[in-house]
Structure formats: structure tokens, C-alpha cells
PDB file of C-alpha atoms in Angstrom:
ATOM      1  CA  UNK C   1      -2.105  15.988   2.567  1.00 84.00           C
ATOM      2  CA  UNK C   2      -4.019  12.646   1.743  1.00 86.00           C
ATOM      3  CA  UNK C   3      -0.573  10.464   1.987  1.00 92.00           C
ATOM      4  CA  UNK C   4      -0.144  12.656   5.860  1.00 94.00           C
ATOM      5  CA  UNK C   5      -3.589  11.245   6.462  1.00 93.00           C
ATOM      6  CA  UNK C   6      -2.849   7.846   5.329  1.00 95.00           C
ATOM      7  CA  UNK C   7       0.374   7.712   7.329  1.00 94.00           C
ATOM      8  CA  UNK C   8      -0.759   8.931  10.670  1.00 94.00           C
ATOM      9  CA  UNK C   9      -4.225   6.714  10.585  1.00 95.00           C
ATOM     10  CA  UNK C  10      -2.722   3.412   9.499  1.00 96.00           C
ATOM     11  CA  UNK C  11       1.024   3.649  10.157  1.00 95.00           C
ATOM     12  CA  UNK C  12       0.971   5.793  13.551  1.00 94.00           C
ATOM     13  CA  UNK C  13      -2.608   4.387  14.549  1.00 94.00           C
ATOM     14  CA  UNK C  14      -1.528   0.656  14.338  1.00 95.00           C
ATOM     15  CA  UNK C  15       1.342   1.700  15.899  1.00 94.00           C
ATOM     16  CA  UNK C  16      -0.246   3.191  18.694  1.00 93.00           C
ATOM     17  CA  UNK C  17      -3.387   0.618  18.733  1.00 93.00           C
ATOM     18  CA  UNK C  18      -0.909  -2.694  18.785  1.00 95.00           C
ATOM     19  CA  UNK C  19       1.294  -1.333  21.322  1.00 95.00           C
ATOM     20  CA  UNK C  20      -1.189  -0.742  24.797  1.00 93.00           C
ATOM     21  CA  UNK C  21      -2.153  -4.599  23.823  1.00 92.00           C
ATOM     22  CA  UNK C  22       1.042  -6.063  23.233  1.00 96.00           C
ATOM     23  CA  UNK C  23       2.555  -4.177  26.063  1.00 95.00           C
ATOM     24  CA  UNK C  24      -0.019  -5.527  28.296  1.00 95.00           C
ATOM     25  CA  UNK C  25       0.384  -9.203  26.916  1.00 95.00           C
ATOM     26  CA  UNK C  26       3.970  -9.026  27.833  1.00 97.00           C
ATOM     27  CA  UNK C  27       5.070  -8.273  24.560  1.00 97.00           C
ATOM     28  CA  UNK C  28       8.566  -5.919  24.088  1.00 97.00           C
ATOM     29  CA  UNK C  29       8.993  -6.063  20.571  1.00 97.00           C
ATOM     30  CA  UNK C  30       6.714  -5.419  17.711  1.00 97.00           C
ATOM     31  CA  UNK C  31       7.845  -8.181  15.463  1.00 98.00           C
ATOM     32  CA  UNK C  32       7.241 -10.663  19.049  1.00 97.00           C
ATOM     33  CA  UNK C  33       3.939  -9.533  19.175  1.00 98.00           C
ATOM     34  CA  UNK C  34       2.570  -9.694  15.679  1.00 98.00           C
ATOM     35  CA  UNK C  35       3.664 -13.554  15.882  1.00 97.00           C
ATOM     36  CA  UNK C  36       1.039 -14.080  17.998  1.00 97.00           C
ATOM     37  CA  UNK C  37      -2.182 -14.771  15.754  1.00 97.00           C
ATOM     38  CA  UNK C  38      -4.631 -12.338  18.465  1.00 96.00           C
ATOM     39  CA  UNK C  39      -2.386  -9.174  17.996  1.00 97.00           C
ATOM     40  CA  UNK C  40      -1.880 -10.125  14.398  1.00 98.00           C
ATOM     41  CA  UNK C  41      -5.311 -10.515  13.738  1.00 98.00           C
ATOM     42  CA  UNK C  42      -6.374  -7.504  16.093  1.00 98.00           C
ATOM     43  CA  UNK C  43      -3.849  -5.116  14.128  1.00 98.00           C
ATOM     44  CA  UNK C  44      -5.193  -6.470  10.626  1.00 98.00           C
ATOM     45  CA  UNK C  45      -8.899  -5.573  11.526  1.00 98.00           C
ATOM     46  CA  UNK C  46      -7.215  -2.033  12.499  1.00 98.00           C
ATOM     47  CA  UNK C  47      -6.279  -1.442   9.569  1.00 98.00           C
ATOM     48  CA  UNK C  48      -8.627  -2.793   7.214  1.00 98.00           C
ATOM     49  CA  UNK C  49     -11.720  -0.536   9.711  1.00 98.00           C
ATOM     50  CA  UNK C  50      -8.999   2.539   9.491  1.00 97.00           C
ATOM     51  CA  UNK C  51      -8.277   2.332   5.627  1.00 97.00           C
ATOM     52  CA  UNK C  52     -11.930   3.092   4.822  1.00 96.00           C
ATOM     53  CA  UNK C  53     -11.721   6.583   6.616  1.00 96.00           C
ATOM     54  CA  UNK C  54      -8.512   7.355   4.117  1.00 96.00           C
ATOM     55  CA  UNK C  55      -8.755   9.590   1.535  1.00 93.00           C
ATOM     56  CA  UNK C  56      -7.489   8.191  -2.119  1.00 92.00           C
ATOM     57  CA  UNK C  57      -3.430   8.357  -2.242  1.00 94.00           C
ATOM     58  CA  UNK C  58      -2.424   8.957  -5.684  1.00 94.00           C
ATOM     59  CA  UNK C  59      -0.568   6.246  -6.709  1.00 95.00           C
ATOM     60  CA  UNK C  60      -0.979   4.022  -3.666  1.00 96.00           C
ATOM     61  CA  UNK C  61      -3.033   0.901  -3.332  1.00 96.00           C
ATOM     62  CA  UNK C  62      -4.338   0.819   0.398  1.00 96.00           C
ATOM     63  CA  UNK C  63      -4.357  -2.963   0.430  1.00 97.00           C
ATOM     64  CA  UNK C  64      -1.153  -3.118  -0.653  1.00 97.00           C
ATOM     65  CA  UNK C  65      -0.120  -0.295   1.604  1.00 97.00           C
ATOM     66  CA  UNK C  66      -1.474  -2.469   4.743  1.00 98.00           C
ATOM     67  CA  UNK C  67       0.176  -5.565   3.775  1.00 98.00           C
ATOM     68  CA  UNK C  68       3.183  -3.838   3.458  1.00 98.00           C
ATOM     69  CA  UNK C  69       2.554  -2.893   6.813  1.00 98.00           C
ATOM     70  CA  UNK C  70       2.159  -5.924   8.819  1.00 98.00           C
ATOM     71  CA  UNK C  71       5.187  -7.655   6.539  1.00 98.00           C
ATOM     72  CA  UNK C  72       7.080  -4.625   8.218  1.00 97.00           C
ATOM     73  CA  UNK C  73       5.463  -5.146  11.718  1.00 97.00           C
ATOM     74  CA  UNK C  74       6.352  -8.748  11.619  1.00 97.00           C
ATOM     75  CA  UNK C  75      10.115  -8.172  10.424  1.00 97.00           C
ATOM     76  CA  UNK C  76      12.844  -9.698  12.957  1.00 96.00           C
ATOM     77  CA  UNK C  77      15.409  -7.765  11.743  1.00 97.00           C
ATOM     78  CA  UNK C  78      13.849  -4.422  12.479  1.00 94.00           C
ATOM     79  CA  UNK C  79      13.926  -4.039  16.123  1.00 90.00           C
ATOM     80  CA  UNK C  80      11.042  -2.155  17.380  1.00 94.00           C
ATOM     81  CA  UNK C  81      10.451  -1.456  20.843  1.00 95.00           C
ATOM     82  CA  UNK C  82       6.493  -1.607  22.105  1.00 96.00           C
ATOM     83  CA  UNK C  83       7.336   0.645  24.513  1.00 93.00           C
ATOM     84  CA  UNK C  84       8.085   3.045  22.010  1.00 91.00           C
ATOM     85  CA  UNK C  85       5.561   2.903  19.664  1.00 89.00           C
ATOM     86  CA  UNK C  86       2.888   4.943  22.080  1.00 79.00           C
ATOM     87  CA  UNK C  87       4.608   8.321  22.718  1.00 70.00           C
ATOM     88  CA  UNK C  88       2.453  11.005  23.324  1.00 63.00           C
ATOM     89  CA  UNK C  89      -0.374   8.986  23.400  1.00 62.00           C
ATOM     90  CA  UNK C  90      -1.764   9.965  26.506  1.00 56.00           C
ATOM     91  CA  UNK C  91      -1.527  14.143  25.597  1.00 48.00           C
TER      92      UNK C  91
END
């Protein structure tokens, strides 16, 4: 249960958080809109406020786990769409 928590508040939450921004700055792709410094910096702060609500993940170092996260965000060659980042998050 702790690495379900850590998923859904720091992968699916910065998911969710970056992508009503971006979207709105005219941003289609994730990896677009962590290039700009504001959405990178924005989505950092997420993460780092987020990660103190996580319960310890055997085995995981949160920092690390965030980095890891933003290196992924910020990855050309993995096409995300904003658009699809938010699903659901309305309901």
C-alpha cells in the first residue's frame, strides 16, 4: 500500500497538477512543457510539498524517486500528451 500511495500522490498528482497549467500555457506535450523553467519549477515544488505526506517506501528514496520523475517528465523521446494526463479529473 505505501508504494500505491507514493505513486498516485507524486506520479498521478504531478501528472494531473502540470497538465491544467501547461494545457492552459499552450503546452501539448509534457516534455514541451517541463522545458519551460515556470512549469518546471511549479511541478518540482509539487512534488517536494507532496513527498512529505508519503508514507516510507521500503527500499525507495523519495528524492531520488522525484528526480527520477521530472528526468522522465522532461524526456523527448517519450511522447506524452497534456491532454491526457488529466482524465477523470473532474469526477
Amino acid at each position: 500500500m505505501p508504494y500505491e500511495k507514493m505513486k498516485v500522490r507524486l506520479l498521478n498528482g504531478s501528472h494531473s497538477a502540470l497538465s491544467y497549467l501547461s494545457y492552459l500555457a499552450g503546452h501539448r506535450d509534457v516534455d514541451h512543457a517541463l522545458a519551460n523553467k515556470d512549469v518546471h519549477d511549479f511541478v518540482k515544488m509539487y512534488l517536494s510539498e507532496v513527498a512529505q505526506t508519503v508514507p516510507a517506501v521500503p527500499g525507495i528514496d523519495l528524492e531520488w524517486y522525484q528526480a527520477k520523475l521530472l528526468k522522465r517528465f522532461s524526456n523527448p523521446n517519450i511522447k506524452d500528451q497534456i491532454q491526457r494526463l488529466p482524465a477523470g479529473g473532474a469526477s
